[in-house]
Coordinates of C-alpha atoms and ligand atoms in Angstrom, one line a residue:
M28 CA -19.7 -30.7 -20.7
P29 CA -16.3 -29.4 -21.2
F30 CA -15.4 -25.6 -21.3
T31 CA -12.4 -24.9 -23.7
E32 CA -9.9 -22.0 -24.4
T33 CA -12.3 -21.2 -27.8
D34 CA -15.8 -21.2 -25.1
C35 CA -13.5 -19.1 -22.8
L36 CA -13.1 -16.7 -26.6
R37 CA -16.6 -17.1 -27.6
A38 CA -18.2 -16.1 -23.9
R39 CA -15.9 -12.9 -24.0
Q40 CA -17.7 -11.6 -27.0
D41 CA -21.1 -11.6 -24.8
F42 CA -19.5 -9.1 -22.2
P43 CA -19.8 -5.8 -23.7
S44 CA -17.3 -4.6 -20.6
L45 CA -14.6 -6.8 -21.9
A46 CA -14.1 -5.2 -24.8
R47 CA -13.4 -1.9 -23.3
I48 CA -9.8 -0.4 -24.2
W49 CA -8.1 1.6 -21.5
N50 CA -4.5 3.6 -22.4
G51 CA -4.2 1.2 -25.4
R52 CA -4.8 -2.3 -23.9
P53 CA -8.1 -4.4 -22.7
L54 CA -8.6 -4.1 -19.0
A55 CA -8.2 -7.5 -17.5
F56 CA -10.6 -7.9 -15.1
L57 CA -9.2 -10.5 -12.5
D58 CA -11.4 -9.3 -9.6
G59 CA -14.5 -11.2 -10.3
P60 CA -14.9 -12.7 -7.0
A61 CA -16.3 -9.3 -5.8
G62 CA -18.2 -9.0 -8.5
T63 CA -18.4 -10.5 -12.3
Q64 CA -19.2 -9.0 -15.2
V65 CA -22.4 -9.1 -16.6
P66 CA -23.3 -10.6 -20.3
N67 CA -25.3 -8.9 -23.4
A68 CA -28.7 -11.5 -22.0
V69 CA -28.7 -10.3 -18.5
I70 CA -28.4 -6.5 -19.4
E71 CA -31.4 -7.4 -22.1
A72 CA -33.5 -8.3 -19.9
I73 CA -33.2 -5.7 -17.2
S74 CA -33.6 -3.6 -19.9
R75 CA -36.2 -5.3 -21.4
Y76 CA -38.4 -5.3 -18.3
Y77 CA -37.8 -1.3 -17.9
R78 CA -39.3 -0.8 -21.7
T79 CA -41.9 -2.8 -21.3
S80 CA -43.1 -4.3 -18.1
N81 CA -42.3 -1.6 -15.3
A82 CA -44.6 -2.0 -12.4
N83 CA -46.1 -3.3 -9.0
T84 CA -46.2 -7.2 -8.3
R85 CA -50.3 -8.5 -8.0
G86 CA -52.5 -5.7 -10.2
F87 CA -54.8 -6.8 -12.4
F88 CA -53.8 -5.5 -15.5
P89 CA -51.0 -6.0 -18.0
T90 CA -47.8 -4.9 -17.3
S91 CA -48.2 -5.7 -13.3
R92 CA -49.3 -9.5 -14.3
E93 CA -45.8 -9.0 -16.8
C94 CA -44.4 -8.2 -13.4
D95 CA -44.9 -11.2 -11.7
A96 CA -44.0 -13.6 -14.7
V97 CA -40.8 -12.0 -14.0
V98 CA -40.3 -12.5 -10.2
D99 CA -42.2 -15.8 -10.5
E100 CA -39.5 -17.2 -13.6
A101 CA -36.9 -15.7 -11.8
R102 CA -37.6 -17.7 -8.9
A103 CA -37.9 -20.9 -10.7
A104 CA -34.5 -20.2 -12.3
A105 CA -32.9 -19.5 -9.1
A106 CA -34.1 -22.9 -7.7
T107 CA -33.0 -24.4 -10.4
F108 CA -29.5 -23.2 -10.0
L109 CA -29.4 -24.0 -6.3
G110 CA -30.8 -27.6 -6.6
A111 CA -34.0 -26.4 -4.6
P112 CA -37.2 -28.9 -4.8
S113 CA -39.4 -26.2 -5.5
A114 CA -39.3 -22.1 -6.2
R115 CA -41.2 -22.1 -2.8
E116 CA -37.7 -22.4 -1.2
V117 CA -35.9 -19.4 -2.5
S118 CA -36.1 -15.9 -0.8
F119 CA -34.7 -12.6 -2.6
G120 CA -33.4 -9.7 -0.9
A121 CA -31.0 -6.8 -1.4
N122 CA -28.1 -9.0 -0.4
M123 CA -26.6 -11.7 1.0
T124 CA -25.7 -9.7 4.1
T125 CA -29.4 -8.0 4.6
L126 CA -30.7 -11.6 3.9
T127 CA -28.5 -13.1 6.8
F128 CA -29.8 -10.0 9.4
A129 CA -32.9 -11.1 8.3
L130 CA -33.0 -14.4 9.0
S131 CA -30.9 -14.0 12.1
H132 CA -33.6 -11.6 13.5
A133 CA -36.0 -14.8 13.0
L134 CA -33.9 -17.4 14.6
V135 CA -33.2 -15.7 17.9
R136 CA -36.8 -16.2 18.4
E137 CA -35.9 -19.8 18.4
M138 CA -33.0 -19.5 20.5
R139 CA -32.5 -19.1 24.7
P140 CA -30.2 -17.4 26.1
G141 CA -27.3 -20.0 26.8
D142 CA -28.1 -21.4 23.1
E143 CA -24.8 -21.7 20.9
I144 CA -23.9 -21.0 17.5
V145 CA -20.8 -21.8 15.8
I146 CA -19.1 -19.8 13.1
T147 CA -15.7 -20.0 11.8
E148 CA -12.7 -17.7 11.6
L149 CA -12.6 -18.4 7.6
D150 CA -16.0 -16.7 7.0
H151 CA -16.4 -13.2 5.7
E152 CA -17.8 -11.0 8.1
A153 CA -21.5 -11.5 6.4
N154 CA -21.2 -14.8 8.1
R155 CA -20.1 -14.0 11.5
G156 CA -21.2 -10.5 12.2
P157 CA -25.3 -11.3 12.0
W158 CA -24.7 -14.2 14.7
L159 CA -22.2 -12.0 16.6
H160 CA -24.8 -9.7 16.9
L161 CA -26.7 -12.5 19.2
R162 CA -24.4 -12.3 22.1
E163 CA -26.8 -9.1 23.0
R164 CA -29.5 -11.5 23.5
G165 CA -27.1 -14.0 25.6
I166 CA -26.5 -16.5 22.7
V167 CA -23.4 -18.0 23.3
V168 CA -21.2 -17.7 20.1
R169 CA -18.2 -20.1 19.7
E170 CA -15.6 -20.0 16.5
V171 CA -13.8 -23.0 14.5
A172 CA -10.5 -22.0 14.6
L173 CA -8.4 -21.4 11.1
R174 CA -4.9 -23.0 10.6
P175 CA -2.1 -21.6 9.1
D176 CA -2.8 -23.4 5.7
G177 CA -5.6 -21.9 5.5
R178 CA -7.9 -24.4 6.2
L179 CA -10.5 -24.9 9.4
D180 CA -9.0 -27.3 12.2
P181 CA -11.5 -29.9 11.7
E182 CA -10.9 -30.9 15.6
D183 CA -11.3 -27.7 16.9
F184 CA -14.9 -28.0 14.6
A185 CA -16.0 -30.7 16.4
R186 CA -14.5 -29.3 20.0
Q187 CA -16.8 -26.1 19.2
V188 CA -19.9 -28.1 18.4
T189 CA -21.8 -29.2 21.5
P190 CA -25.1 -30.1 23.0
K191 CA -26.2 -26.3 23.3
T192 CA -25.0 -25.4 19.3
R193 CA -28.4 -24.5 17.4
L194 CA -26.7 -23.4 14.2
V195 CA -23.7 -24.0 12.5
A196 CA -23.1 -21.1 10.0
I197 CA -20.1 -22.0 7.3
G198 CA -19.0 -21.4 4.3
H199 CA -18.7 -23.1 1.4
A200 CA -15.7 -21.8 -0.2
S201 CA -13.1 -18.6 1.1
N202 CA -13.2 -15.2 -0.9
L203 CA -9.8 -14.9 0.6
L204 CA -8.0 -17.9 0.6
G205 CA -10.0 -20.1 -2.4
T206 CA -10.5 -22.7 0.6
V207 CA -13.4 -25.3 -0.1
N208 CA -14.1 -25.7 3.7
D209 CA -15.7 -29.5 4.7
V210 CA -19.6 -29.2 4.5
A211 CA -19.7 -32.9 5.0
L212 CA -17.9 -32.7 8.1
A213 CA -20.3 -29.3 9.7
R214 CA -23.7 -30.8 8.6
E215 CA -22.3 -34.0 10.5
L216 CA -21.3 -32.2 13.9
A217 CA -24.5 -30.3 13.7
R218 CA -26.7 -33.3 12.8
A219 CA -25.4 -34.9 15.9
V220 CA -26.7 -32.3 18.2
G221 CA -29.6 -31.3 16.3
A222 CA -28.5 -28.0 15.0
W223 CA -29.6 -26.0 11.8
L224 CA -27.2 -26.2 9.2
L225 CA -26.4 -22.5 7.6
V226 CA -24.0 -22.6 4.3
D227 CA -22.9 -19.4 2.7
A228 CA -22.6 -20.2 -0.7
V229 CA -21.8 -16.6 -2.2
H230 CA -17.7 -17.4 -3.3
S231 CA -18.9 -21.3 -4.7
A232 CA -21.9 -20.6 -6.5
A233 CA -19.4 -18.7 -9.1
H234 CA -17.5 -22.2 -9.6
F235 CA -18.9 -25.2 -8.6
P236 CA -22.8 -26.4 -9.2
I237 CA -24.6 -25.9 -5.8
D238 CA -27.0 -28.7 -5.0
V239 CA -28.6 -27.5 -1.9
V240 CA -30.1 -31.3 -1.3
A241 CA -26.7 -33.1 -1.5
L242 CA -25.1 -30.4 0.9
D243 CA -28.0 -30.8 3.4
A244 CA -28.6 -27.2 4.0
D245 CA -31.1 -26.1 6.5
F246 CA -30.2 -22.4 5.1
L247 CA -28.1 -21.6 1.8
L248 CA -27.4 -17.8 0.7
C249 CA -25.8 -16.6 -2.2
S250 CA -25.6 -13.6 -4.3
A251 CA -26.1 -13.0 -8.4
Y252 CA -23.7 -10.4 -8.7
K253 CA -21.1 -12.8 -8.3
F254 CA -22.1 -15.6 -11.1
Y255 CA -22.7 -12.7 -13.8
G256 CA -26.2 -11.1 -12.4
P257 CA -26.8 -8.1 -10.7
H258 CA -27.2 -7.4 -7.2
V259 CA -29.7 -9.3 -5.4
G260 CA -29.2 -12.2 -2.8
L261 CA -30.6 -15.4 -2.8
L262 CA -32.1 -17.3 0.3
Y263 CA -32.7 -20.8 0.4
A264 CA -34.4 -22.5 3.4
R265 CA -35.2 -26.4 3.7
P266 CA -39.0 -27.1 2.7
G267 CA -41.5 -25.8 5.1
L268 CA -38.8 -24.3 7.4
L269 CA -39.3 -20.4 6.9
D270 CA -42.9 -20.8 7.3
R271 CA -42.5 -21.7 10.8
L272 CA -39.6 -19.0 11.6
Q273 CA -41.2 -15.4 13.0
T274 CA -39.4 -13.0 10.8
D275 CA -39.2 -9.4 10.7
K276 CA -42.2 -8.5 8.7
L277 CA -45.2 -6.2 8.1
R278 CA -48.9 -7.4 8.9
T279 CA -50.0 -6.7 5.1
Q280 CA -47.2 -9.0 3.9
D281 CA -47.7 -12.4 2.5
D282 CA -47.5 -15.1 5.2
A283 CA -46.1 -18.1 3.5
A284 CA -42.8 -19.1 2.5
P285 CA -40.5 -17.7 0.4
Y286 CA -42.5 -13.9 0.7
R287 CA -42.6 -13.9 4.6
I288 CA -38.3 -13.0 4.8
E289 CA -38.9 -10.7 1.8
T290 CA -39.8 -7.2 3.4
G291 CA -41.0 -4.0 0.9
T292 CA -41.0 -4.2 -2.8
L293 CA -38.4 -6.2 -4.3
N294 CA -36.0 -4.9 -7.2
H295 CA -37.9 -6.5 -9.5
A296 CA -35.6 -5.7 -13.0
A297 CA -32.7 -7.0 -11.3
L298 CA -34.7 -10.2 -10.8
A299 CA -35.5 -10.3 -14.4
G300 CA -31.4 -9.8 -14.7
V301 CA -31.2 -13.0 -12.3
G302 CA -33.1 -15.6 -14.2
A303 CA -31.4 -14.3 -17.3
A304 CA -27.5 -15.2 -15.4
V305 CA -28.9 -18.4 -15.0
E306 CA -30.1 -19.3 -18.4
Y307 CA -26.9 -17.7 -19.7
I308 CA -24.7 -20.1 -17.5
A309 CA -26.8 -23.2 -18.8
S310 CA -25.7 -22.3 -22.4
W311 CA -22.4 -23.5 -21.7
G312 CA -23.6 -27.0 -20.6
E313 CA -26.3 -29.7 -22.3
G314 CA -28.7 -31.6 -21.1
E315 CA -32.7 -32.0 -21.3
T316 CA -33.7 -29.4 -18.7
L317 CA -32.7 -26.6 -17.2
R318 CA -30.7 -28.1 -13.9
E319 CA -28.9 -30.5 -16.0
R320 CA -27.5 -27.7 -18.5
V321 CA -26.6 -25.5 -15.1
V322 CA -25.0 -28.6 -13.3
S323 CA -23.1 -29.7 -17.0
A324 CA -22.2 -26.0 -17.5
M325 CA -20.9 -25.1 -14.2
T326 CA -18.5 -28.5 -14.3
G327 CA -16.8 -27.7 -17.4
I328 CA -16.5 -23.8 -16.1
A329 CA -14.9 -25.1 -12.5
A330 CA -12.5 -27.4 -14.5
Y331 CA -11.7 -24.3 -16.8
E332 CA -11.1 -21.8 -13.9
H333 CA -9.3 -24.8 -11.8
G334 CA -6.8 -25.2 -14.9
V335 CA -6.1 -21.5 -15.1
G336 CA -6.4 -20.6 -11.5
R337 CA -3.8 -23.3 -11.1
Y338 CA -1.3 -22.3 -13.9
Y339 CA -1.3 -19.1 -11.8
Y340 CA -0.7 -20.4 -8.9
E341 CA 2.1 -22.4 -10.0
S342 CA 3.6 -19.7 -11.5
V343 CA 3.3 -16.7 -9.2
R344 CA 5.2 -19.0 -6.7
Q345 CA 8.4 -19.0 -9.3
I346 CA 8.7 -14.8 -8.8
P347 CA 11.3 -14.0 -6.2
G348 CA 9.6 -12.3 -3.1
V349 CA 6.4 -13.7 -3.3
T350 CA 4.3 -15.7 -1.2
V351 CA 1.0 -17.6 -1.8
W352 CA -1.7 -18.0 0.9
G353 CA -3.7 -20.6 1.0
P354 CA -4.2 -24.1 -0.2
D355 CA -2.8 -25.9 -3.5
F356 CA -4.4 -26.8 -6.5
S357 CA -4.4 -30.7 -5.4
G358 CA -7.9 -30.8 -4.3
L359 CA -10.8 -28.7 -4.7
R360 CA -10.2 -25.3 -4.5
A361 CA -11.8 -22.1 -5.9
P362 CA -10.0 -20.3 -8.5
T363 CA -9.2 -17.1 -6.3
I364 CA -5.6 -17.2 -5.4
S365 CA -4.0 -14.5 -2.4
I366 CA -0.6 -13.1 -2.9
T367 CA 1.9 -11.0 -0.6
V368 CA 5.4 -9.3 -2.1
D369 CA 8.2 -8.9 0.4
G370 CA 8.9 -5.3 0.4
L371 CA 5.5 -3.7 -1.1
T372 CA 1.6 -3.4 0.1
P373 CA -1.2 -5.2 -2.0
E374 CA -2.6 -1.8 -2.4
E375 CA 1.0 -0.7 -3.9
I376 CA 0.9 -3.4 -6.3
A377 CA -2.8 -3.1 -7.0
T378 CA -2.2 0.2 -8.0
R379 CA 0.9 -0.4 -10.2
L380 CA -1.3 -3.1 -11.9
G381 CA -4.2 -1.1 -12.4
E382 CA -2.2 1.6 -14.1
R383 CA -1.4 -1.5 -16.8
G384 CA -5.0 -1.7 -17.0
I385 CA -5.0 -5.0 -14.8
Q386 CA -7.3 -5.3 -12.0
T387 CA -7.2 -7.0 -9.2
W388 CA -8.4 -6.3 -5.0
D389 CA -6.3 -5.8 -2.3
G390 CA -7.3 -6.0 1.3
H391 CA -9.2 -8.3 3.4
F392 CA -12.4 -8.2 1.3
Y393 CA -14.5 -8.4 4.6
A394 CA -12.9 -11.9 5.6
V395 CA -11.2 -10.1 8.3
R396 CA -11.0 -12.1 11.0
A397 CA -9.1 -14.9 8.8
A398 CA -6.8 -11.9 7.9
E399 CA -6.0 -11.0 11.7
V400 CA -5.5 -14.6 12.4
L401 CA -3.0 -15.0 9.2
G402 CA -1.2 -11.7 10.6
L403 CA -2.3 -10.0 7.2
V404 CA -3.8 -7.2 8.5
E405 CA -1.0 -5.1 9.1
R406 CA 0.7 -6.1 6.5
G407 CA -2.6 -4.4 4.3
G408 CA -4.4 -7.9 3.8
V409 CA -3.6 -9.6 -0.1
L410 CA -3.6 -9.0 -3.4
R411 CA -6.5 -11.4 -4.8
T412 CA -7.0 -12.8 -8.5
G413 CA -10.0 -14.2 -9.5
I414 CA -10.6 -16.6 -12.2
V415 CA -14.2 -17.0 -13.7
L416 CA -15.4 -18.1 -17.0
Y417 CA -14.2 -15.0 -19.0
N418 CA -10.7 -15.0 -17.8
T419 CA -7.7 -16.0 -20.1
R420 CA -4.4 -17.3 -19.8
E421 CA -3.2 -14.4 -21.4
E422 CA -4.4 -11.9 -18.9
V423 CA -2.5 -14.3 -16.2
D424 CA 0.4 -13.9 -18.3
R425 CA 0.2 -9.9 -18.2
L426 CA -0.6 -10.3 -14.5
L427 CA 2.5 -12.3 -14.2
A428 CA 4.6 -10.1 -16.2
G429 CA 3.5 -6.8 -14.7
L430 CA 4.3 -8.9 -11.0
A431 CA 7.6 -9.9 -12.5
E432 CA 8.5 -6.5 -13.0
I433 CA 7.1 -4.7 -10.2
A434 CA 8.7 -7.3 -7.9
E435 CA 12.2 -6.8 -9.8
T436 CA 11.6 -2.9 -9.3
V437 CA 11.3 -3.5 -5.4
A438 CA 14.5 -6.0 -5.3
A439 CA 16.8 -3.4 -7.4
S440 CA 15.8 -0.6 -5.2
V441 CA 16.9 -2.6 -2.0
A442 CA 20.2 -3.5 -3.8
R443 CA 21.0 0.1 -4.3
Ligands
PLP8 C1 -18.2 -15.1 1.0 C2 -19.1 -14.1 1.1 N1 -19.8 -13.9 1.9 C3 -21.0 -13.1 1.8 C4 -20.3 -12.0 0.9 C5 -21.4 -11.1 1.0 O1 -22.2 -10.4 0.3 P1 -23.2 -10.0 -0.1 O2 -22.3 -8.7 -1.0 O3 -24.3 -10.4 -1.1 O4 -24.1 -8.8 1.0 C6 -19.5 -12.1 0.2 C7 -19.1 -10.7 -0.5 O5 -18.1 -10.4 -0.7 C8 -18.6 -12.9 0.0 O6 -17.6 -13.0 -0.4

């Protein structure tokens, strides 16, 4: 279902933080890739849990049964959000990084020294570090090269995957450059050698409908705080796969998937928020089932975000001294746009924009290998702008005006 500018303005009413006035002006939240703002429905669900149903799970009394229902409903909603066949395939954790480390401990028990894992230079460290750590256990980690245009090199990809590859771990979309990776190629290469395919969908889940069945991933991870929810990590594992893995677990813990990787007590209140976040997204779509509404909503939101992102991309390039990094908007791309400005560090620009109530991020955002490859680390990384469903063109215009003014001051001081 189309998501229009009017829908965006209506949606903004749902997010209390967007009403904040700072120094006489509304704050412009263009920092979504580091975590989106949260709508009332999510805040209410979390607070309702604490007001009425705060308990531990699996007790034989009312609040514990209610807590069980909260967890079950969140799992069902998360499975629907990801297109998983059932809730049994979705585990929860503190965040994506923690879940990936836990999974790496389980997968290494299935490997032998000399076995190989393929990661990419473009990925966030959360999808690199846990695998690089396995070198201590004799695992060989190979890296797919990032090209200067911000895309992975497909020929190098084919070279890195060998008969010894046991896992291909790839990001769906880059939180640094907005690149959408060729997961189909990764799958094809992984399948040809019988390796598992793991997809980091943390960045993409906020911007595109996710379908784990269509992606044909063995594992897929994301984080609800990137899609209007609280801080909870989600792990999808192919049906039957997690049951076979030796996870780090207590003997008191449930042996079956999805529980066998969930150590300790989950954040039940936050899980109430995960369910509400999925329902919130679905409220912008149409269809009979929750899944249909999620896909319809995310399709419309993706097109809206692409339009606003493209407008920023095309406009910011016109400002003298600005370089835009990553792919253009002619194809599939996340609406996350990173720039550098001659004569200023990203931190200086972010600070000056921050003084105007315009919230953008500077740095490498843990996609530090990509920043190194592109020679951006020495320059302090990039200035990143992220478009999500509540961002307007008017906010982008404010950002563009701020940037033009900042760039002009630099040009004037150079001329002096
Ligand atoms: C692409 C990507 N992967 C992984 C992560 C890590 O997610 P988490 O904070 O849930 O550990 C992030 C966080 O920014 C990310 O953007």
